[in-house]
XYZ file of C-alpha atoms in Angstrom:
558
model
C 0.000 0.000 0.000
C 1.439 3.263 -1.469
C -0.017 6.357 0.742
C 0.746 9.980 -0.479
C -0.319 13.598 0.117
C -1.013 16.110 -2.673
C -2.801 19.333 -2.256
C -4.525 18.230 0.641
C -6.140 15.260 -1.002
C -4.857 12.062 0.458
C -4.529 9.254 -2.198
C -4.142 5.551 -1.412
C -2.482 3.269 -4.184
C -2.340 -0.231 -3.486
C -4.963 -0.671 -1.021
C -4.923 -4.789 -0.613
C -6.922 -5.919 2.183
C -7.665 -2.733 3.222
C -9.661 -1.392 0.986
C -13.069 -2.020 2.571
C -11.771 -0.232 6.103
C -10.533 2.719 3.968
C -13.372 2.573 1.829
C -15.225 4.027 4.518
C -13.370 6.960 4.957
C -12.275 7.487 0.572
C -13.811 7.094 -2.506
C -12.408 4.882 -5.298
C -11.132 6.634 -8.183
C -11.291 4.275 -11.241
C -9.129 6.514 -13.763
C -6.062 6.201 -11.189
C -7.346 3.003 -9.301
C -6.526 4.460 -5.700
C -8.598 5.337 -3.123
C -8.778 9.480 -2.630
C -10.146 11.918 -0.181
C -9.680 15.582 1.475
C -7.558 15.459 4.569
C -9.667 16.374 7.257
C -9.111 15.792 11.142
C -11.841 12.863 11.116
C -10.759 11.462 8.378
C -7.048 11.235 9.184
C -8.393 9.981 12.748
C -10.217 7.380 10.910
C -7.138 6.696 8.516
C -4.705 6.640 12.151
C -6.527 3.504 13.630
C -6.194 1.460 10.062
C -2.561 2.266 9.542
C 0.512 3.878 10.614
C 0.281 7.160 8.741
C 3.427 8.617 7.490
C 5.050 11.427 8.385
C 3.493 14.325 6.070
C 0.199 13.181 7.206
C 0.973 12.376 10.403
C 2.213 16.314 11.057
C -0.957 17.545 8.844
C -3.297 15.731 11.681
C -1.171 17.134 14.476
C -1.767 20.777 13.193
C -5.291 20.314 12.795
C -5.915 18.861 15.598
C -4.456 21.896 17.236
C -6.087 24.656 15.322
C -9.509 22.352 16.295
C -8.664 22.626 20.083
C -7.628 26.059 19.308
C -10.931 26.842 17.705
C -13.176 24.797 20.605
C -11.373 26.668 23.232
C -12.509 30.152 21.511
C -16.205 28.650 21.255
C -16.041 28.605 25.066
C -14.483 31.698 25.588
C -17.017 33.376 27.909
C -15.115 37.067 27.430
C -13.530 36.766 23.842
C -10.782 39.526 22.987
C -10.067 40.153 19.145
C -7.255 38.035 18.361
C -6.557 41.534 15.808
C -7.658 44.941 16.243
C -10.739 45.001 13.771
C -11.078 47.463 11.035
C -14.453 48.505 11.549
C -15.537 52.432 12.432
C -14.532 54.327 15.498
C -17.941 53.564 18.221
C -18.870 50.387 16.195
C -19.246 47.713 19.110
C -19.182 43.804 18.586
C -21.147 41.880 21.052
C -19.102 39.289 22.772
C -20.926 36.527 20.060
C -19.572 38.353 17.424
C -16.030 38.713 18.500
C -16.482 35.026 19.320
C -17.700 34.286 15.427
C -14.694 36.101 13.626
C -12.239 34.660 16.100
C -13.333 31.383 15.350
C -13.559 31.763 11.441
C -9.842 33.666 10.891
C -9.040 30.617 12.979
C -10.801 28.422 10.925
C -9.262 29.839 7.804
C -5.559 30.017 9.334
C -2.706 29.729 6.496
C -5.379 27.288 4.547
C -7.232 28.223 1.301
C -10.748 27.096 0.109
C -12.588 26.844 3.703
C -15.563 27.860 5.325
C -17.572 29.039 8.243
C -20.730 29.548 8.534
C -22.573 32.320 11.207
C -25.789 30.551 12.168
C -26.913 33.663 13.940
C -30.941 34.053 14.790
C -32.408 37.246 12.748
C -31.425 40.328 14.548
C -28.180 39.122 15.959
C -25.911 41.446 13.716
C -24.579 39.008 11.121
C -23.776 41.526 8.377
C -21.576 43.305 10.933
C -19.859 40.187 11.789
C -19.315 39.160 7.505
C -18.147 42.784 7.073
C -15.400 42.480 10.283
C -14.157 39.207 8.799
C -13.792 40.992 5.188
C -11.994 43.282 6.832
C -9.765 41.210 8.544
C -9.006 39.264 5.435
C -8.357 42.032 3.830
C -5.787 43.480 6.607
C -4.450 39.768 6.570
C -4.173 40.302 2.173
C -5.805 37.199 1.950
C -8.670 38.571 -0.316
C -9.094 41.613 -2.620
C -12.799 40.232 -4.264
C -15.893 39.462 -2.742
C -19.154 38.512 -4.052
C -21.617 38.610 -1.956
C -24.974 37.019 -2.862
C -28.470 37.793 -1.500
C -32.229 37.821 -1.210
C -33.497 40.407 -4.094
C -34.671 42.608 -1.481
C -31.249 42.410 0.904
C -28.832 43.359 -2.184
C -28.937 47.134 -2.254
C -28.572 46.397 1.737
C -24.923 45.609 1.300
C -23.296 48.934 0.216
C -24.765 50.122 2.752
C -23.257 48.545 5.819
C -20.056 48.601 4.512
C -20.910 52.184 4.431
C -21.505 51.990 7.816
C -19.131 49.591 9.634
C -15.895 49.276 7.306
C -12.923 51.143 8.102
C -11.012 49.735 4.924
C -10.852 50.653 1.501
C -13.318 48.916 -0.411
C -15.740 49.414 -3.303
C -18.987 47.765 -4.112
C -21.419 47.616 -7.163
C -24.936 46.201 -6.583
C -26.122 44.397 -9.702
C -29.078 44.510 -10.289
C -31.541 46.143 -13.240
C -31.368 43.910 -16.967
C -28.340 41.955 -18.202
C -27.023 44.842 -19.857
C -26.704 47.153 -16.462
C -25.451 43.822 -14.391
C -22.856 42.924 -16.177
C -21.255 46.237 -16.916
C -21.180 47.003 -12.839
C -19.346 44.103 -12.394
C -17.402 44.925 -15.460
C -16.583 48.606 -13.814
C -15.334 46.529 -10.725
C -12.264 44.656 -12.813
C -11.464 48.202 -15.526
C -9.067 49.476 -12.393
C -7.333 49.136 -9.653
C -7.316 50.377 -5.969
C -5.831 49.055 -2.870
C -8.997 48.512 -1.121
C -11.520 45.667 -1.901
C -14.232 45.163 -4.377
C -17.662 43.779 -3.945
C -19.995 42.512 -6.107
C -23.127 41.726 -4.590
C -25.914 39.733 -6.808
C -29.351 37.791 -5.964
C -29.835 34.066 -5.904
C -32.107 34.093 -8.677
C -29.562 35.599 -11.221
C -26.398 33.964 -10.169
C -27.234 30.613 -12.011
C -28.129 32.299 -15.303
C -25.376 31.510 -18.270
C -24.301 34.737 -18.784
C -23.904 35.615 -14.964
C -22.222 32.685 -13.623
C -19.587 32.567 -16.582
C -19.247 36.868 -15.919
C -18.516 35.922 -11.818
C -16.334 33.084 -12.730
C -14.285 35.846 -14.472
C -14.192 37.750 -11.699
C -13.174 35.036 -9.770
C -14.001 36.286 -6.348
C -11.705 35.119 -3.106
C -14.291 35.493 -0.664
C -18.027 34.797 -1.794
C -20.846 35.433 1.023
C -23.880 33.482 0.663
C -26.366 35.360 2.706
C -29.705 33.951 4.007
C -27.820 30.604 2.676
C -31.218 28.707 2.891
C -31.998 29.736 -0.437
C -29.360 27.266 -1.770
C -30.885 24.305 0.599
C -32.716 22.167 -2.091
C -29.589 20.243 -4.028
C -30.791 20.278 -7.506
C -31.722 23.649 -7.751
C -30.013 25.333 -10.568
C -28.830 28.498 -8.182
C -27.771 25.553 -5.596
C -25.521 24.525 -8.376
C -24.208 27.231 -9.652
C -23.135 28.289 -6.194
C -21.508 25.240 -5.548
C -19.598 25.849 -8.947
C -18.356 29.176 -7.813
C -17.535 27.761 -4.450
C -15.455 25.072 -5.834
C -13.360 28.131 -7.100
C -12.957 30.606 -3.937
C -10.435 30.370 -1.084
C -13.156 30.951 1.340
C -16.605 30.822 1.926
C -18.973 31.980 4.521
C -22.381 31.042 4.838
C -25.082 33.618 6.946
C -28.597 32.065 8.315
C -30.748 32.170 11.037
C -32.769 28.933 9.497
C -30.197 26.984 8.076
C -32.663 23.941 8.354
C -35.874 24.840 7.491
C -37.667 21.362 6.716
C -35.586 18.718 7.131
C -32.066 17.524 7.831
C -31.079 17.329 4.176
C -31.296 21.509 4.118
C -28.000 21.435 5.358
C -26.477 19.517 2.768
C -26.439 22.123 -0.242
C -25.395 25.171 1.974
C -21.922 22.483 3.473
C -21.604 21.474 -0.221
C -21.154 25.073 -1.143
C -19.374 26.019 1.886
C -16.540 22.713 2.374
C -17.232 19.975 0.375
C -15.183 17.940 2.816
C -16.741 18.208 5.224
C -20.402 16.092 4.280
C -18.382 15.025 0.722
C -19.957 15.881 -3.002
C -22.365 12.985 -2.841
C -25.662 13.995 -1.819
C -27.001 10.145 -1.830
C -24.320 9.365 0.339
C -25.500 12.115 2.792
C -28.827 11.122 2.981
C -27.753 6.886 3.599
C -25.254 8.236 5.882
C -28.052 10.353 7.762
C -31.410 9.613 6.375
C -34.176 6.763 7.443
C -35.942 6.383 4.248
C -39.719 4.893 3.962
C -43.098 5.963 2.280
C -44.170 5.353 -1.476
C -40.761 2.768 -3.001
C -38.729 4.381 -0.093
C -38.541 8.069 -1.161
C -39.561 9.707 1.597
C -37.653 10.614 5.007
C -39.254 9.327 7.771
C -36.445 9.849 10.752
C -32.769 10.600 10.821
C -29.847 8.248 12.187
C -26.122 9.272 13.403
C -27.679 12.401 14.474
C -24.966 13.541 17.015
C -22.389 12.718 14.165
C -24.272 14.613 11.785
C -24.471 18.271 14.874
C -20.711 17.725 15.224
C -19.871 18.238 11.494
C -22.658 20.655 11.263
C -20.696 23.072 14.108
C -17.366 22.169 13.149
C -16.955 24.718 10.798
C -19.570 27.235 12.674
C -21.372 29.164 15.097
C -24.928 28.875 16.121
C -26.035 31.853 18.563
C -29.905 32.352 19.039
C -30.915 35.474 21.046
C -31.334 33.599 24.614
C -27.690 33.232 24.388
C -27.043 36.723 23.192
C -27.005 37.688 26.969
C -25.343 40.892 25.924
C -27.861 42.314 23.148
C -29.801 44.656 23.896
C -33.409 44.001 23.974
C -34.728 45.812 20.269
C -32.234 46.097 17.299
C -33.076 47.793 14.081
C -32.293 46.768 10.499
C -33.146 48.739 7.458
C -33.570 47.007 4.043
C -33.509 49.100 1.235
C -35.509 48.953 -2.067
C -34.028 50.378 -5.408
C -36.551 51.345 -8.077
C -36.121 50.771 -11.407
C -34.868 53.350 -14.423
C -38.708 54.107 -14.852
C -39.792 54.201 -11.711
C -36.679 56.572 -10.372
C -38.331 58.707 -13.453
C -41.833 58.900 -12.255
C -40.698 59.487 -8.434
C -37.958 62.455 -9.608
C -40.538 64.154 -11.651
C -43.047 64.097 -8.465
C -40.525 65.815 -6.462
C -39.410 68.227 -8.887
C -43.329 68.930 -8.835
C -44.060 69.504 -5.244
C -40.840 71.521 -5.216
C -41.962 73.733 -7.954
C -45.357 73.856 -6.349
C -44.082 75.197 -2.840
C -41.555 77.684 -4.106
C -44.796 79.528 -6.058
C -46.813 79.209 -2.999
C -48.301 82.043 -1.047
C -47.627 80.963 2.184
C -45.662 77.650 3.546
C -47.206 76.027 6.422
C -46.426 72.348 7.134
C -49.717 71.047 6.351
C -48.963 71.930 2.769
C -45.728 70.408 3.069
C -46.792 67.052 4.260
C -49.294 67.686 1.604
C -46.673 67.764 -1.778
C -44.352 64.507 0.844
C -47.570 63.253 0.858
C -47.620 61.451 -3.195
C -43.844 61.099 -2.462
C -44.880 58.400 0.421
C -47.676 57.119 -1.965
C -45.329 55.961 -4.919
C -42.484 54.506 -2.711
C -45.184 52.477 -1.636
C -46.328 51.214 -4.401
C -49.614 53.689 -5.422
C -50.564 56.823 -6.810
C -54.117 58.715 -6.810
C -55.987 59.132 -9.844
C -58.204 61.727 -10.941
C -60.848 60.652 -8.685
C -58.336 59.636 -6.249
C -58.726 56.217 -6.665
C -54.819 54.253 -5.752
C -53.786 53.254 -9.232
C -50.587 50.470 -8.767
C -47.456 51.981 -9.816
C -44.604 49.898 -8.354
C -44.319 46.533 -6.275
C -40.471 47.543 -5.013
C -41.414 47.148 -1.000
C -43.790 44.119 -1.748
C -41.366 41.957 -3.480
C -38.868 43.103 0.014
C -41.834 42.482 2.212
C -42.116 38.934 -0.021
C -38.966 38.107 0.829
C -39.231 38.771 4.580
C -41.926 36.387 4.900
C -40.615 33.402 2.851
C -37.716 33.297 5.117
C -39.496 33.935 8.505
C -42.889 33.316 8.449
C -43.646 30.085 5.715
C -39.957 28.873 6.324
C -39.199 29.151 10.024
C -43.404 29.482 11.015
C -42.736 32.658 12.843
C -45.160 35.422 13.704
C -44.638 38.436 12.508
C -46.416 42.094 12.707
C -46.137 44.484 9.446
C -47.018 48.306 10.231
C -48.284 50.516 7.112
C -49.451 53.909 6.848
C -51.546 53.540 3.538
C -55.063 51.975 3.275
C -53.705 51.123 -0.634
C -50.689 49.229 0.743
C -52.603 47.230 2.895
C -54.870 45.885 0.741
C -51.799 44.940 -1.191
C -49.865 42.668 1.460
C -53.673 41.514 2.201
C -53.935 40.249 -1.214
C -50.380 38.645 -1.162
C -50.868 36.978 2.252
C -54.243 35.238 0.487
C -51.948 34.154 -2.394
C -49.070 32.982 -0.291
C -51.998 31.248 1.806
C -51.001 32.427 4.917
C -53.653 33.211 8.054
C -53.489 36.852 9.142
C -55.504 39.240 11.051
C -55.233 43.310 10.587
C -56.678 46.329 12.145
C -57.233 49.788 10.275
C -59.258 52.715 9.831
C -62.619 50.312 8.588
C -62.681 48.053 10.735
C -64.801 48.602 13.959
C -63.393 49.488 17.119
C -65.533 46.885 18.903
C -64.128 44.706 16.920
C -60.558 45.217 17.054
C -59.972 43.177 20.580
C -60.696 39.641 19.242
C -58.585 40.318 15.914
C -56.109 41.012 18.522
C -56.583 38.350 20.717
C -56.811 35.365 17.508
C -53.000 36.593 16.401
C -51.575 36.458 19.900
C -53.584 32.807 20.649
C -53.877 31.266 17.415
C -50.997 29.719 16.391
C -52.538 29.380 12.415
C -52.418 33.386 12.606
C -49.159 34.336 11.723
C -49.360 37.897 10.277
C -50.458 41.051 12.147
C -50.765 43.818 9.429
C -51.694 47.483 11.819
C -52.135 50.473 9.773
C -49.964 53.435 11.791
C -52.589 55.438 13.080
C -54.399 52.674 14.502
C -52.371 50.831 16.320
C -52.092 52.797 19.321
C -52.476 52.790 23.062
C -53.976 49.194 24.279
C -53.024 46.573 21.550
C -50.516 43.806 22.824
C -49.060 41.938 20.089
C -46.197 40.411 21.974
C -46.604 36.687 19.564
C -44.486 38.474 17.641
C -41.086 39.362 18.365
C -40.443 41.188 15.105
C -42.295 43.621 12.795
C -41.836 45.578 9.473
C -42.687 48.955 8.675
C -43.815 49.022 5.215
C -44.566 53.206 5.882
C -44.419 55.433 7.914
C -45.671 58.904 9.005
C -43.615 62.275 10.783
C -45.918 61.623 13.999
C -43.271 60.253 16.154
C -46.005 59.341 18.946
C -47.622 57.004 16.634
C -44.346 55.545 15.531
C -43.050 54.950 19.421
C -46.612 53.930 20.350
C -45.777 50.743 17.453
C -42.694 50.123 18.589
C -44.098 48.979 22.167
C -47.171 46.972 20.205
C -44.171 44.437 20.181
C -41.877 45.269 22.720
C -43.723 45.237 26.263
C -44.789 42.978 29.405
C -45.126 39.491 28.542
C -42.477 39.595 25.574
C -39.588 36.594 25.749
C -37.781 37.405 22.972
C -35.404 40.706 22.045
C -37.358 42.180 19.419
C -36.258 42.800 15.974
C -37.497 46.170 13.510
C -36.606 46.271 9.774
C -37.707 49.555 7.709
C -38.265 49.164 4.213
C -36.980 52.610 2.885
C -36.747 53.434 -0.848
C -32.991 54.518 -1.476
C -32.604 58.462 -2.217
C -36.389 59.573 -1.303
C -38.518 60.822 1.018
C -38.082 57.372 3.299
C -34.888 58.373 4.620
C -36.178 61.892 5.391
C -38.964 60.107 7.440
C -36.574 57.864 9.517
C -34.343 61.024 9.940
C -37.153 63.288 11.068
C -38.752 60.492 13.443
C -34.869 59.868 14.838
C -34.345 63.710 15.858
C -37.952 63.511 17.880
C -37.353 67.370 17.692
C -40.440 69.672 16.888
C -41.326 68.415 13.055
C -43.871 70.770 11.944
C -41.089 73.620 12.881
C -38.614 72.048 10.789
C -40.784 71.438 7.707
C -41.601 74.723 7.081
C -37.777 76.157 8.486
C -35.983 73.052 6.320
C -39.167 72.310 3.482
C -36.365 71.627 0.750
C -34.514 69.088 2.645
C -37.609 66.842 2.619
C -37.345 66.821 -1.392
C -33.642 65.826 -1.465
């Protein structure tokens, strides 16, 4: 038996009698007729008590055996220190879970190429900030100088953002989104020059396996590629499962970000591993599901129970971190996230030509009071969600940019993960809207607003909080005031808002009150560069609004 190392695949010529005890561990390679396999700690262990293993082999399971110990005994690290000063913004703090994560994962990583870790942190737990230290770090460490990062549609236009906010290194990013033509040359514009700092491509899952954009980010040929929300790559034969594993096969490292990284069954994991270290559960995904799988049913195609379960935990956390927000003893109790929607060419049109509009309008004006302010802001908040007024001021649909963010949101919380979840909107319009998606997507809600009867508000309330069928709590603004416990729910969405910061604190606490478990979790769906951000900015400063519309009007219009 011939037993060599090369490129940390172990290959075994020669097997004899051996073969079935090694078979376990390998995979027979009929073109070379030796048994091969990627040298991983429990693999090497297995080889150790078949054979003596030589001495390149023997010192490769002696280092990873230490960097494992090294990496268990920073998973128990009550008080983690950065094991480097992290290049994120002056005031930016890491919770001790987070510190814990990129310690663990630049340990992970070490002097190796092509790994993985994967942040398994419940929503609202500050993954992003985590990815963006660990870029960082990479960066400082010149491991990496491209990253592709790839998203939910609606979290894409997220990520230039937060690197806005939390990266203190060079970097630029493109988001690519729009037709093929506008996609490809962003990326393109990331490769014509150079810079010292990193670039980022970010993309959504439904894009990445198309011909044209898989064979344009092989090209690029990132170093680091981010799967975020990584349960959208959980069903094996999907065609954007596959082409992530394809690009994955290529990068030196990987990280995988989820919440729900097993949303139905065991066999979710196996796609996201695949993508993030094929060692570690192998490229066979019939071998996974023998390996872990008690088949039965109709000709034995359906899983009816799972076997070597604690095996299957200890791979699954090998290369990861799994914090959910009981353990997060040091969050605070709400944290805030703000997705943001990009319209499209035509859309940006329509909502540019409104503002130029109301601007127009108010600079001819007798007299500027902030009711006629919030008047002209008023058809800005309209289109950003989705409507405009006719002539007989019917809502006329003019864009679905927050619905398809809002779709998102509840494919990965409510119908994956079963969650509850409340969704606060200021417009009667946009109600009916997520109404008429929640019918299509099937999914049992209640809502209060304007029509419906006081008197009848209470047991509306009372089915969401006790019903465990109702799992969507849609409360227009101005009704969901003093009174109305929703505390089912640890998170909610504002779809709108208003510049009444009494109604918006008054929501805030529908969640977040007495008889609440959970920390609570707030996104905002803001449309980039429009009256949105002026809202959150306005509603931030709690200062005396009506003053500063009518001292400040053209700021609103920005």
């Amino acid at each position: 038996m011939k037993v060599g190392l090369i490129d940390d695949e172990i290959i075994v010529m020669e097997p004899g009698d051996r073969y079935k005890a090694l078979a376990q561990y390998m995979r027979w390679d009929k073109r070379t007729k030796s048994l091969r396999a990627r040298a991983t700690l429990e693999r090497l262990n297995g080889l150790a008590g078949i054979f003596t293993l030589p001495r390149a082999l023997s010192a490769l399971r002696e280092r990873l055996q230490r960097k494992q110990a090294m990496i268990e005994k920073l998973r128990a690290d009550e008080n983690p220190r950065p094991l480097m000063d992290f290049p994120i913004k002056p005031g930016i703090k890491l919770f001790a879970h987070q510190i814990r994560a990129v310690n663990m994962c630049l340990t992970e990583f070490g002097q190796d190429e092509h790994k993985g870790f994967g942040l398994l942190f419940e929503m609202g737990l500050g993954k992003s900030l985590t990815a963006v230290t660990i870029m960082g770090c990479l960066h400082e460490m010149r491991r990496i100088k491209r990253v592709l990062v790839v998203a939910p549609t609606s979290v894409v236009a997220v990520w230039p953002k937060e690197l806005h906010a939390f990266a203190s290194f060079p970097w630029r990013a493109k988001a690519l989104v729009g037709d093929k033509k506008h996609r490809l040359e962003a990326l393109y514009e990331l490769e014509e020059w150079q810079h010292s700092g990193i670039d980022v491509a970010v993309v959504n899952y439904e894009t990445v396996h198309r011909n044209w954009m898989l064979d344009a980010l092989l090209e690029y040929n990132p170093d680091l590629i981010i799967a975020d929300e990584s349960q959208r790559i959980k069903t094996n034969g999907a065609k954007q499962s596959k082409a992530m594993h394809k690009l994955g096969d290529r990068a030196k490292y990987k990280l995988i970000l989820s919440g729900t990284p097993v949303q139905n069954n065991a066999v979710d994991l196996y796609s996201q591993y695949r993508f993030l270290n094929s060692a570690v559960f192998g490229t066979n995904f019939y071998s996974f599901k023998n390996r872990y799988c008690i088949m039965g049913g109709f000709q034995r195609h359906q899983i009816v129970g799972y076997q070597n379960e604690d095996e299957l935990i200890k791979k699954v956390h090998s290369i990861a971190l799994r914090v959910t927000k009981a353990e997060a003893l040091d969050l605070p109790p709400q944290t805030f996230e703000t997705r943001w929607v990009v319209f499209s060419p035509k859309e940006r049109k329509i909502y540019d030509q409104l503002r130029r509009d109301g601007i127009a309008e108010l600079e001819n004006a007798a007299a500027i009071t902030a009711t006629t302010v919030l008047t002209k802001l008023l058809r800005l908040q309209q289109f950003t969600g989705g409507f405009l007024p006719d002539e007989s001021g019917r809502a006329m649909p003019q864009n679905t940019a927050k619905l398809d963010a809002l779709a998102d949101i509840l494919e990965d919380y409510v119908v994956e993960v079963g969650r509850k979840l409340v969704i606060f909107a200021r417009f009667t319009a946009e109600i009916e809207a997520i109404e008429a998606m929640l019918r299509k997507k099937k999914i049992a809600f209640g809502a209060i607003h304007g029509d419906i009867p006081i008197a009848e508000r209470g047991d509306i309330v009372k089915d969401f909080q006790e019903n465990p069928d109702t799992l969507v709590f849609i409360a227009q603004l101005q009704c969901a005031g003093l009174g109305i416990t929703l505390t089912a729910a640890s998170m909610a969405v504002y779809y709108s808002l208003n510049f009444n910061y009494a109604d918006y604190a008054q929501s805030l606490a529908r969640i977040h009150r007495i008889g609440q478990k959970d920390n609570c979790h707030y996104i905002n769906l803001v449309a980039e560069n429009s009256v949105d951000m002026r809202v959150m900015e306005a509603l931030e400063a709690k200062g005396d609004i009506a003053k500063k519309l009518v001292d400040d009007w053209r700021k609103y219009f920005e």
